[in-house]
Short mmCIF file of C-alpha atoms and ligand atoms in Angstrom, two decimals:
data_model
loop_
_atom_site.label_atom_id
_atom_site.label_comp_id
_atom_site.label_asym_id
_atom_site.label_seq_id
_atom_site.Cartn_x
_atom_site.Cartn_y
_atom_site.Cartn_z
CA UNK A 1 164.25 -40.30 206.04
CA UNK A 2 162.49 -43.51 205.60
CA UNK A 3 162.48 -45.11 201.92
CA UNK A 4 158.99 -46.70 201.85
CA UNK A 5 155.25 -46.44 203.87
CA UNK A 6 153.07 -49.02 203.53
CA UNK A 7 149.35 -48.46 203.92
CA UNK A 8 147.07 -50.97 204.17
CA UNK A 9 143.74 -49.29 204.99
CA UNK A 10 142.06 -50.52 202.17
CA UNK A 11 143.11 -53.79 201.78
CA UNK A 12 139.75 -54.79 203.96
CA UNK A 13 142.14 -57.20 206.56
CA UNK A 14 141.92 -57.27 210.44
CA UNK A 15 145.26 -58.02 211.91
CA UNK A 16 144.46 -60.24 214.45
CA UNK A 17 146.48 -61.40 217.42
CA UNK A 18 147.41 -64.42 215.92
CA UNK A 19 147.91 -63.18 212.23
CA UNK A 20 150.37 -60.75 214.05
CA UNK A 21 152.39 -62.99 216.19
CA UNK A 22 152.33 -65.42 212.95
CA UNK A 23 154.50 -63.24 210.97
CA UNK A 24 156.69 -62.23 214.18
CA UNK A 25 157.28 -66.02 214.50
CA UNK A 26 157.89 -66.50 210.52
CA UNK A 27 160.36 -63.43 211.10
CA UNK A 28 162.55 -64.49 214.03
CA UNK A 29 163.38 -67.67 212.14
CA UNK A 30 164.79 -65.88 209.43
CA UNK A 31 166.91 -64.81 211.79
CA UNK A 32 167.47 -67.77 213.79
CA UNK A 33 168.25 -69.56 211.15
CA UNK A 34 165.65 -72.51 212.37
CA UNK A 35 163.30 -73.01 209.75
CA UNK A 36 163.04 -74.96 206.37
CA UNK A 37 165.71 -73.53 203.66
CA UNK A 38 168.13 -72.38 206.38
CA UNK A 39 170.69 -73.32 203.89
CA UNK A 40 169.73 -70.24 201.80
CA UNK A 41 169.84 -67.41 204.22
CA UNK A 42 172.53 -65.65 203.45
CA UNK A 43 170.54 -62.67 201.23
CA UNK A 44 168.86 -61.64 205.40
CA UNK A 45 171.79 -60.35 206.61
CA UNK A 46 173.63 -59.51 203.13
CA UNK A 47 173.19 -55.50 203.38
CA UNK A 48 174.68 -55.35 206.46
CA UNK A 49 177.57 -57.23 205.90
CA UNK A 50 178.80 -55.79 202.05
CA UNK A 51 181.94 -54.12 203.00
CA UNK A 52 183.85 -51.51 201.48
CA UNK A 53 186.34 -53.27 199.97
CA UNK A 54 183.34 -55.50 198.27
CA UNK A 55 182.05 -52.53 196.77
CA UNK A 56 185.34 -51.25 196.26
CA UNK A 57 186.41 -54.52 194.24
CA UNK A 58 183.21 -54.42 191.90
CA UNK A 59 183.09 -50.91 190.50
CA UNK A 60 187.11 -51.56 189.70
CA UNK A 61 186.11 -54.43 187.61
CA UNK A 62 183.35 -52.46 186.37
CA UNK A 63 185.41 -49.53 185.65
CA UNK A 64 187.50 -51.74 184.09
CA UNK A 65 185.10 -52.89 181.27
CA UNK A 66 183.63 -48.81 181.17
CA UNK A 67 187.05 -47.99 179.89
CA UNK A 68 187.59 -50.78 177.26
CA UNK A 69 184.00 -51.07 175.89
CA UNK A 70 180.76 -48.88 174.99
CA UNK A 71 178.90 -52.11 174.74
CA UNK A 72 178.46 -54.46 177.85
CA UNK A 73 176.30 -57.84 177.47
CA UNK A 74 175.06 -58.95 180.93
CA UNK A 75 174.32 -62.64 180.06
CA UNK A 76 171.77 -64.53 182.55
CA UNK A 77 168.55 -65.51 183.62
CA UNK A 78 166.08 -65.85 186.20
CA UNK A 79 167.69 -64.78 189.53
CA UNK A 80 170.85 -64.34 188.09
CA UNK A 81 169.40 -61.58 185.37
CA UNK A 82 166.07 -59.99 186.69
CA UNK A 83 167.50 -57.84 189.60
CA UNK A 84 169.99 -56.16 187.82
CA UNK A 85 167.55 -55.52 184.47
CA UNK A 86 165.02 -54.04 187.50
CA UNK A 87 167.12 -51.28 188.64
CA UNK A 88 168.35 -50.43 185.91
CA UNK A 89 164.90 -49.74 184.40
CA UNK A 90 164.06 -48.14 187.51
CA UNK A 91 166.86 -45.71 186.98
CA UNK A 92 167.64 -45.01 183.63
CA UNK A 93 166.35 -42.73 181.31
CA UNK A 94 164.13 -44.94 178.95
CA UNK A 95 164.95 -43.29 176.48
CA UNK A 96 168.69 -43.27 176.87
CA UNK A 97 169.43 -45.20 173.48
CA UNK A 98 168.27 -42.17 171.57
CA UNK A 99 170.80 -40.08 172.69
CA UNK A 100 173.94 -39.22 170.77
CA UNK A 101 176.21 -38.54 172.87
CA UNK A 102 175.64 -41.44 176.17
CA UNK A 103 177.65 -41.00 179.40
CA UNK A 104 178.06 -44.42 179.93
CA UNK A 105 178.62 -47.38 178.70
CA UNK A 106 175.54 -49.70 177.38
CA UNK A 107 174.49 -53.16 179.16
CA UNK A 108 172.16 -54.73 177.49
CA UNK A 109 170.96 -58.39 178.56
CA UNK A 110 171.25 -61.65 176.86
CA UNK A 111 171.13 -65.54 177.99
CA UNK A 112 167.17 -64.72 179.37
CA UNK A 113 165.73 -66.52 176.57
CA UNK A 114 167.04 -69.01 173.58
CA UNK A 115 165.77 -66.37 171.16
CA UNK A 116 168.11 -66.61 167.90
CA UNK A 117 166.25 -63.49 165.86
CA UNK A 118 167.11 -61.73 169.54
CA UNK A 119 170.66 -62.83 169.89
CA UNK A 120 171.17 -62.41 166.26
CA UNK A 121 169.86 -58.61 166.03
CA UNK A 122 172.21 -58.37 169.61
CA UNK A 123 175.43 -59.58 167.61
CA UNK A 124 174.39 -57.18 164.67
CA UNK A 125 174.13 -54.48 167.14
CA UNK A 126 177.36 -55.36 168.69
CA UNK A 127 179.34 -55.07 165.41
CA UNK A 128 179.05 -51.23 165.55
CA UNK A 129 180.49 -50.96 169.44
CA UNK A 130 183.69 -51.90 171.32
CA UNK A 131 182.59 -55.17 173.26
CA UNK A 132 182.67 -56.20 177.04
CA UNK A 133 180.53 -59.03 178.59
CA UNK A 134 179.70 -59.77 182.03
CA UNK A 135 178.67 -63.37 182.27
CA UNK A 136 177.00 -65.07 185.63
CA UNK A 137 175.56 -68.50 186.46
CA UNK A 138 175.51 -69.73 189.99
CA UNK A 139 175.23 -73.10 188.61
CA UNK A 140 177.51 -72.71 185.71
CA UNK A 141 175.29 -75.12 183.42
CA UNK A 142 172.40 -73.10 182.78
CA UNK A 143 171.68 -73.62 179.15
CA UNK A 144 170.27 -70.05 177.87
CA UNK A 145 172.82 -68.00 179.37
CA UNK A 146 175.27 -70.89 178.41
CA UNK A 147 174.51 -70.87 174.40
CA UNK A 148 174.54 -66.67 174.61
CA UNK A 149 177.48 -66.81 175.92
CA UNK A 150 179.71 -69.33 173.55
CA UNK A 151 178.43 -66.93 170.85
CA UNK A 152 179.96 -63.92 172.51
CA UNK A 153 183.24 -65.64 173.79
CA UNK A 154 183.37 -66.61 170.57
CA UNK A 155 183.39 -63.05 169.19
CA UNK A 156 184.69 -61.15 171.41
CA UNK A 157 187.71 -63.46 171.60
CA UNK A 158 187.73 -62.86 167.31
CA UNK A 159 187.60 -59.72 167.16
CA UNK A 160 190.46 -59.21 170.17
CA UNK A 161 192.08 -62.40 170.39
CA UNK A 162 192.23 -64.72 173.59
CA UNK A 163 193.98 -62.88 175.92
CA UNK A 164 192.47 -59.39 175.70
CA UNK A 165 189.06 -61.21 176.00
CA UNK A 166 190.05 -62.39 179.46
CA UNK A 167 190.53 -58.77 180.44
CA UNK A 168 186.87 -57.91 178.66
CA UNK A 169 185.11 -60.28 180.46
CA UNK A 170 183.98 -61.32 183.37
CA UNK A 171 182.55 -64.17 185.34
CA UNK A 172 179.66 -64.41 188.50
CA UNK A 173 179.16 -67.60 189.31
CA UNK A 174 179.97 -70.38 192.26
CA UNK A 175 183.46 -70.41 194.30
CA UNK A 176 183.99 -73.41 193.25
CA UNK A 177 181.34 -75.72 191.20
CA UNK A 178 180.15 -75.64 187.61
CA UNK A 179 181.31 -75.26 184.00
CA UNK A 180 181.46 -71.61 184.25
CA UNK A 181 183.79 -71.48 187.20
CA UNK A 182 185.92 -73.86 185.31
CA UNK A 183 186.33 -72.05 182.31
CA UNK A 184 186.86 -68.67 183.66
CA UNK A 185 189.81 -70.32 185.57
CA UNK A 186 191.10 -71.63 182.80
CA UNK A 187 190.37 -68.65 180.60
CA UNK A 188 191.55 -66.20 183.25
CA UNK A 189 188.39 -64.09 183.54
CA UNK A 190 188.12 -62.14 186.66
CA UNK A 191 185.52 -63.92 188.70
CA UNK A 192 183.18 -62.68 191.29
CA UNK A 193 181.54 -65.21 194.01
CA UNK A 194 177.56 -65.75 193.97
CA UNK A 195 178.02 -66.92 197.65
CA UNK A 196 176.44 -70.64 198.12
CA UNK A 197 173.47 -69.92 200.73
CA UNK A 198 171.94 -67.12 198.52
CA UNK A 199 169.69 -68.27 195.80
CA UNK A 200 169.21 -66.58 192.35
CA UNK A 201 166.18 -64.88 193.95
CA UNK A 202 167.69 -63.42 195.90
CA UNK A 203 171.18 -62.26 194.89
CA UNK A 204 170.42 -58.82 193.27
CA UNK A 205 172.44 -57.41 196.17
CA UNK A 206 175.51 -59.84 195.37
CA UNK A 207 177.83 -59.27 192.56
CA UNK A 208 174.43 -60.54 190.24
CA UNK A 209 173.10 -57.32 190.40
CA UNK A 210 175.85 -55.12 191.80
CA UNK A 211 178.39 -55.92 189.23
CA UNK A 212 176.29 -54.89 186.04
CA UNK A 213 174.61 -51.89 188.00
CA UNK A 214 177.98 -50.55 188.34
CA UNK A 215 179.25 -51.25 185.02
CA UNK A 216 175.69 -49.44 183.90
CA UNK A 217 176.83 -46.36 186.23
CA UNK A 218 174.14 -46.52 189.14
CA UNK A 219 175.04 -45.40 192.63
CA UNK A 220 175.56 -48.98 194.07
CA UNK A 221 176.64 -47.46 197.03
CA UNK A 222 173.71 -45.87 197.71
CA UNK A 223 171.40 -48.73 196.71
CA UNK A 224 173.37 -51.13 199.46
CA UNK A 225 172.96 -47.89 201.73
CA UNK A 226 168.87 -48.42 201.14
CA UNK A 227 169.10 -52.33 201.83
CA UNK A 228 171.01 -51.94 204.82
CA UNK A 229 168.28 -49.04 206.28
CA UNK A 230 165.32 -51.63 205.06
CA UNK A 231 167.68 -54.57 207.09
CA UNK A 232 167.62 -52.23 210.21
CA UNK A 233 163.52 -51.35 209.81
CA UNK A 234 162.56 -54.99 208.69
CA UNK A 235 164.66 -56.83 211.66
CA UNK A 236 162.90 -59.71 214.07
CA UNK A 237 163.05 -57.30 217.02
CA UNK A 238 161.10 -53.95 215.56
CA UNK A 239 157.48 -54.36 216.76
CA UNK A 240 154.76 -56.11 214.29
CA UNK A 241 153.10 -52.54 213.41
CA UNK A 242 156.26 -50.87 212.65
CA UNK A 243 157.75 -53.43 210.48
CA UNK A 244 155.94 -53.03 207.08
CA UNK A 245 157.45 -56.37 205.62
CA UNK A 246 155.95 -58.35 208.60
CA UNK A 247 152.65 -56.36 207.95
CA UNK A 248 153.02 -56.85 204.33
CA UNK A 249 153.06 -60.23 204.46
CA UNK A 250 150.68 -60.89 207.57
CA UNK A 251 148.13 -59.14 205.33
CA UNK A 252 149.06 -60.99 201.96
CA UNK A 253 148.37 -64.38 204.00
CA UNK A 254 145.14 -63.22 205.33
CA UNK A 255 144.06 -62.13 202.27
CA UNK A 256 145.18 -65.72 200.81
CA UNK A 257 143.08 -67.17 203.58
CA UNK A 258 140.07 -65.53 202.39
CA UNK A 259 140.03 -66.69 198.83
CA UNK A 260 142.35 -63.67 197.36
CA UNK A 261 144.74 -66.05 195.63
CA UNK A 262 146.00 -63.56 192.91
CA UNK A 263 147.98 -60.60 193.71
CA UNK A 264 148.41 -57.80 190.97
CA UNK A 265 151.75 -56.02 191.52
CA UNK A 266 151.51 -52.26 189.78
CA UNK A 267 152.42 -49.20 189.60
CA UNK A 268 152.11 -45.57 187.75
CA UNK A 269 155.62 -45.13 186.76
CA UNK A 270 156.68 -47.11 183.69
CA UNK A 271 159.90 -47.34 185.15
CA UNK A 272 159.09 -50.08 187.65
CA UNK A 273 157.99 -52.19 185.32
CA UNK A 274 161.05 -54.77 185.72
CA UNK A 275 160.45 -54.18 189.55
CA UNK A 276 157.52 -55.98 188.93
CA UNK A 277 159.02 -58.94 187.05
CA UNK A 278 161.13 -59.16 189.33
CA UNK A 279 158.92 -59.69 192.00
CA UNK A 280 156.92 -61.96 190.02
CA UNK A 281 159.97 -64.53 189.78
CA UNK A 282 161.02 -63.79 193.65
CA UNK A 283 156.89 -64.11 195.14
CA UNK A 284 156.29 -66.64 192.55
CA UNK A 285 159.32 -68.98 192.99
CA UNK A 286 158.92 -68.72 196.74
CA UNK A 287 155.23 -69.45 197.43
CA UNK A 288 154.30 -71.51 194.81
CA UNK A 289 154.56 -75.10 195.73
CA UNK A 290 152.40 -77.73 197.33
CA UNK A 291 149.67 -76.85 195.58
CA UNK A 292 149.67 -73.66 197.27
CA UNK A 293 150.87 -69.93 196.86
CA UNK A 294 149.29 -66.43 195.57
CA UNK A 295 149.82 -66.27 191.88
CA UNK A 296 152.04 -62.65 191.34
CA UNK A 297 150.54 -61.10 188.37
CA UNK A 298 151.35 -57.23 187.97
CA UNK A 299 150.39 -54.44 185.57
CA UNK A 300 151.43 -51.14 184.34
CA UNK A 301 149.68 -48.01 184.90
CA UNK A 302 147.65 -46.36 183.60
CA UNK A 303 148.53 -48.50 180.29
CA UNK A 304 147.30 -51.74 181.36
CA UNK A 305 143.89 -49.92 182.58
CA UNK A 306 143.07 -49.74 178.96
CA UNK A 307 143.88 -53.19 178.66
CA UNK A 308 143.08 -55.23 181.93
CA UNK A 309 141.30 -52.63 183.92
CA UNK A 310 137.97 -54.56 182.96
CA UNK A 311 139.02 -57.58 184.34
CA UNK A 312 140.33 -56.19 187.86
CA UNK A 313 137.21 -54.26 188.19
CA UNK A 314 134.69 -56.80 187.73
CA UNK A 315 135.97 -60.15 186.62
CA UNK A 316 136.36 -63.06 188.94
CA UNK A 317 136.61 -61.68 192.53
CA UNK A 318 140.06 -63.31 193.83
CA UNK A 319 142.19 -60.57 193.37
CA UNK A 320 143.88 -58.07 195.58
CA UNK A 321 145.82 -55.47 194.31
CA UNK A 322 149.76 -53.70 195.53
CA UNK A 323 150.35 -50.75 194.03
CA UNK A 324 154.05 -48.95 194.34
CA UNK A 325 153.51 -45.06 194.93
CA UNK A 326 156.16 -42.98 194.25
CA UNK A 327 155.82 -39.71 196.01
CA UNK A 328 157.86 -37.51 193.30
CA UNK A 329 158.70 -37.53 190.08
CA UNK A 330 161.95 -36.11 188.89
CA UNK A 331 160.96 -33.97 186.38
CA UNK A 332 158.11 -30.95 186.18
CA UNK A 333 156.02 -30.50 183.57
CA UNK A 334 152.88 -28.24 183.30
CA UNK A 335 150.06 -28.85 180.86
CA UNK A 336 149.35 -25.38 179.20
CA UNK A 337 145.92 -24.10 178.35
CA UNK A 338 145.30 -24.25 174.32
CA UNK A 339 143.46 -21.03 173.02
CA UNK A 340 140.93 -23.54 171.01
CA UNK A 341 140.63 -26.11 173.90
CA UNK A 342 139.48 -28.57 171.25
CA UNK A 343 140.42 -31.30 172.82
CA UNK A 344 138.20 -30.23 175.74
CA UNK A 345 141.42 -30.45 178.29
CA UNK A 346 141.54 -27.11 179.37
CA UNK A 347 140.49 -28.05 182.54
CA UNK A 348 143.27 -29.58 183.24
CA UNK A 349 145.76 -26.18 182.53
CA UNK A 350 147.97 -24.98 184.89
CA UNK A 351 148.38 -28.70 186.64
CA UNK A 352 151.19 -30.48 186.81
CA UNK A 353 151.29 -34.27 184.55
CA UNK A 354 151.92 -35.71 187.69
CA UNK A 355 148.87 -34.34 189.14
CA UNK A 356 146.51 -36.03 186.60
CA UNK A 357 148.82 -39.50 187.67
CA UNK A 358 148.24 -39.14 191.35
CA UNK A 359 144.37 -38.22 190.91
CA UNK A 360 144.38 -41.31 188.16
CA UNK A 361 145.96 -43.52 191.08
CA UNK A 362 143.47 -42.20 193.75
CA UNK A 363 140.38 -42.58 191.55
CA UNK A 364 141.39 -46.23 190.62
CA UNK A 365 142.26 -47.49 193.92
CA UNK A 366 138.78 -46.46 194.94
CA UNK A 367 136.77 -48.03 192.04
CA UNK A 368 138.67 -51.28 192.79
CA UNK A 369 138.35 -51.14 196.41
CA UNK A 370 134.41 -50.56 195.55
CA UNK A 371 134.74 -53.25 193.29
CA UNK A 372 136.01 -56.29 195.44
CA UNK A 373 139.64 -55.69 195.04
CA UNK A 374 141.81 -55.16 197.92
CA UNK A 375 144.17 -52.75 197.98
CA UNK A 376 147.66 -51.88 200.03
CA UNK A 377 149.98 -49.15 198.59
CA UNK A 378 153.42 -49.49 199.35
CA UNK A 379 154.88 -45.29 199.39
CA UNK A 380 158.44 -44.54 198.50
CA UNK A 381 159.20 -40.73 198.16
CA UNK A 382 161.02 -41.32 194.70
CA UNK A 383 162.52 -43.41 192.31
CA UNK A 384 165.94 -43.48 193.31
CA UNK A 385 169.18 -45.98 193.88
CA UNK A 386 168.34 -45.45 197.70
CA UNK A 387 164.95 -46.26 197.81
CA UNK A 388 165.16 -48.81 194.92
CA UNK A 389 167.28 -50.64 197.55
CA UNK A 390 165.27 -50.67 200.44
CA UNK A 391 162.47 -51.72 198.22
CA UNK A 392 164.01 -54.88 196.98
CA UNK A 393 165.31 -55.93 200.34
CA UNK A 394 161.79 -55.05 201.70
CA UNK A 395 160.20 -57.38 199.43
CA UNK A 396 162.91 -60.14 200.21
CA UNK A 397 162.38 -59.92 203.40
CA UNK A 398 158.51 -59.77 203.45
CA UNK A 399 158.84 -62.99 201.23
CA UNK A 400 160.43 -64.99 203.79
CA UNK A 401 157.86 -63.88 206.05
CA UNK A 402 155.19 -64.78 204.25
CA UNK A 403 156.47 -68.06 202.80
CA UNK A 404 157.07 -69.06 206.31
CA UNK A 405 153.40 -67.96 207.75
CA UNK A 406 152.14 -70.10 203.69
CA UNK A 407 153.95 -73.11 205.48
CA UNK A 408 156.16 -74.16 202.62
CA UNK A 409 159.84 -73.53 202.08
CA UNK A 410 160.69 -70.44 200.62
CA UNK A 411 164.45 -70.78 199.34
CA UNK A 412 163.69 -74.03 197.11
CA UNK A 413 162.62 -74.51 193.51
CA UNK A 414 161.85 -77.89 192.87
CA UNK A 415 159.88 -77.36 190.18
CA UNK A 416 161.86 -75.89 187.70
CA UNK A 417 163.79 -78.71 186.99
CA UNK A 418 160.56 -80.70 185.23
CA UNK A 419 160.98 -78.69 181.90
CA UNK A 420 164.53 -78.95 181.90
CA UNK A 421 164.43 -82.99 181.86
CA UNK A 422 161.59 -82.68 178.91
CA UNK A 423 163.98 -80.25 177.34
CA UNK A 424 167.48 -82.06 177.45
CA UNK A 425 165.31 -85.47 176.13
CA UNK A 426 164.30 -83.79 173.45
CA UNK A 427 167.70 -82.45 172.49
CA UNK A 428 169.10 -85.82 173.04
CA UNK A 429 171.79 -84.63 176.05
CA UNK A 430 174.19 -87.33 176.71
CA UNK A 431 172.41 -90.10 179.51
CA UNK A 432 168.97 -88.64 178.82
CA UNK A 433 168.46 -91.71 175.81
CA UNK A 434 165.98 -93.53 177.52
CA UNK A 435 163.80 -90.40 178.51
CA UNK A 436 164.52 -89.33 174.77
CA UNK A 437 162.92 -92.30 173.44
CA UNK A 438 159.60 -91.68 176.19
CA UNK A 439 159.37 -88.33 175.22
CA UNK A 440 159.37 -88.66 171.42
CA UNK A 441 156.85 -91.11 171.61
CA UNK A 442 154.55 -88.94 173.31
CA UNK A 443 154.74 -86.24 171.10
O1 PA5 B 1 166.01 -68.44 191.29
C1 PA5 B 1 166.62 -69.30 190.70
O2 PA5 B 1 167.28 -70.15 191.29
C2 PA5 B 1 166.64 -69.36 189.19
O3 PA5 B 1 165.83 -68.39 188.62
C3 PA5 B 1 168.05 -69.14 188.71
O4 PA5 B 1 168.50 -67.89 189.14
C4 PA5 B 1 168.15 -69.23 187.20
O5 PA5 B 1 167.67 -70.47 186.78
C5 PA5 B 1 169.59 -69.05 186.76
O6 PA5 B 1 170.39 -69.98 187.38
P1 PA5 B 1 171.95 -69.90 187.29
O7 PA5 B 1 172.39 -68.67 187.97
O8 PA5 B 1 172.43 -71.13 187.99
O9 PA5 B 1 172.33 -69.89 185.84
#
């Protein structure tokens, strides 16, 4: 059964000819290997090539924290934290903290920010739970997942001395570079390898994602299964019309060409809300450079109706709109006819909640087609590890695509390392002294 139908007859776009063979061309070189970035594509064939004993290797380690702690901080940021936050959203109950009596272990996330009222309330938290961490850094020298995590060395390694911490923690980072690959050698911690041509980006399908998924429970089996299925559908040989990540993005670029430069990434299950940041950093990172690239922008529905629905229906017309439909919800629930109908919902008795969603969906895409906005719906059937997979590879893949047929190189980042500069001057880094004394004087 196929994980995801894309349907773009409203987004208003004639594939042309040369739109088509455009995004066949952008494709093959992902495959070939030929075209700018080739360093960094190891995430195209990464499905395909996870092996048993890969998978077998991370839920061992992950079992491993399960059965010494009820409380697991994943600490990272940016590619190395968004993926694995994303599906887990997608799949958990979200209300899972509520419960008494939890199945599994907690992860919760720290390192994404410099936050010390977060990591504070985190380490308050913590004091009531036995403690595991899982910490990863490609680089090793990132600094917010760098200061979370000398806090909770430090305390996990207090409350359990040094050499139980090296069995209640572990490391994702580079084979061989970096702090963090230093210090888990010479700490001990179990490492897993962030291999060196994929880029944070893209590594939700490495031990980045895989490793806290599994500590967190999910099926990571079945998610890889999903990626693989999206490699095989997604290839450089299947046809242009029955590849929806080379019609995805043949349609996001002609859309771009015609003055749509945002694109609004939503969709009617709460859940998929970290699907959407997640895209934001792996669209956003990719395409926008050179002056060029669709800004990602996304919304949840039907919240964010109440909120930015005005804008998208009749603000500034350079907007196009993605919405994820998910075919079935879990769960059933009926809304039951009230003998004083004073609410005036009567009319809606008898009908499934997920009814009033889909009509909700259907009745917006309309007034936003009518009003200027584009729209393409990508289908899945359900929110599951499965189709969460082929999703996220789908998206990868359509973003190589597409940053290919934009012209620039999708894989780099160049400018994220601006702030960083600004940032280590004004924190007076050792041989950043004469950039300190620039920036201070500007401020
Ligand atoms: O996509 C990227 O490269 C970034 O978002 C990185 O993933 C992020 O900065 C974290 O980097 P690192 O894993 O080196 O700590």
């Amino acid at each position: 059964m196929k994980t995801l139908e894309l349907d773009i007859r409203k987004a208003g776009v004639s594939l042309t000819d040369e739109l088509k063979q455009q995004a066949q061309a952008a494709n093959a070189l992902l495959e070939s290997g030929k075209g700018a970035g080739n360093d960094f594509l190891g995430w195209v064939h990464l499905p395909s090539s996870i092996s048993d004993a890969d998978l077998d290797a991370i839920e061992q380690a992950a079992a491993a924290l399960r059965a010494k702690a009820d409380l697991i901080v994943c600490i990272g940021i940016g590619g190395s934290y968004l993926g694995a936050k994303a599906v887990l959203e997608a799949l958990s109950d979200p209300f899972r903290l509520l419960h008494r009596a939890q199945q599994h272990p907690t992860v919760v996330f720290a390192g994404q920010n410099i936050s010390e009222d977060y990591i504070q309330a985190l380490m308050e938290a913590a004091g009531e739970h036995s403690l595991a961490a899982i910490v990863i850094s490609k680089s090793g020298t990132t600094t917010e997942p760098a200061i979370a995590f000398r806090l909770l060395k430090a305390e996990i390694e207090r409350r359990y001395g040094k050499e139980e911490a090296a069995r209640r923690i572990v490391a994702v980072t580079d084979k061989a570079r970096g702090a963090l690959k230093k210090l888990s050698d010479d700490e001990g911690y179990p490492t897993f390898v962030i291999p060196d041509d994929v880029g944070g980006r893209f590594s939700v399908l490495t031990p980045v994602g895989l490793l806290p998924l599994a500590a967190a429970g999910v099926d990571i089996r079945a998610l890889v299964r999903g990626a693989q299925q999206m490699e095989e559908a997604t290839g450089a040989g299947v046809p242009f019309d029955e590849n929806p990540a080379a019609i995805y993005a043949a349609v996001r670029n002609a859309l771009y060409r015609s003055g749509k430069k945002i694109e609004i990434l939503g969709s009617y299950e709460p859940q998929l809300q970290y699907v959407n940041e997640w895209w934001k950093q792996l669209y956003g990172e990719s395409e926008g450079k050179q002056g060029r690239g669709i800004f990602p922008a996304s919304v949840t529905l039907t919240a964010d109706l109440h909120s930015m629905g005005q804008y998208i229906q009749d603000g500034e017309r350079t907007l196009f709109e993605t919405i994820i439909s998910v075919g079935k919800p879990q769960h059933e629930i009926m809304i039951e006819a009230d003998g004083e109908n004073l609410d005036g919902l009567n009319f809606l008795a008898g009908k499934r909640i997920s009814e009033v969603n889909r009509m909700a969906e259907l009745g917006v895409q309309l007034a936003h087609v009518d009003g200027g906005v584009p729209n393409l719906r990508i289908e899945i059937p359900a929110i599951d590890a499965r189709t969460v997979g082929g999703l996220l590879y789908f998206f990868e893949r359509a973003c190589g695509i597409s940053g290919y047929m934009l012209g620039v190189n999708p894989f780099d980042q160049p400018g994220v390392e601006a702030y960083k500069k600004n940032m280590f001057a004004l924190l007076d880094k050792p041989g950043y002294e004469e950039e300190s004394k620039a920036i201070k004087a500007r401020l």
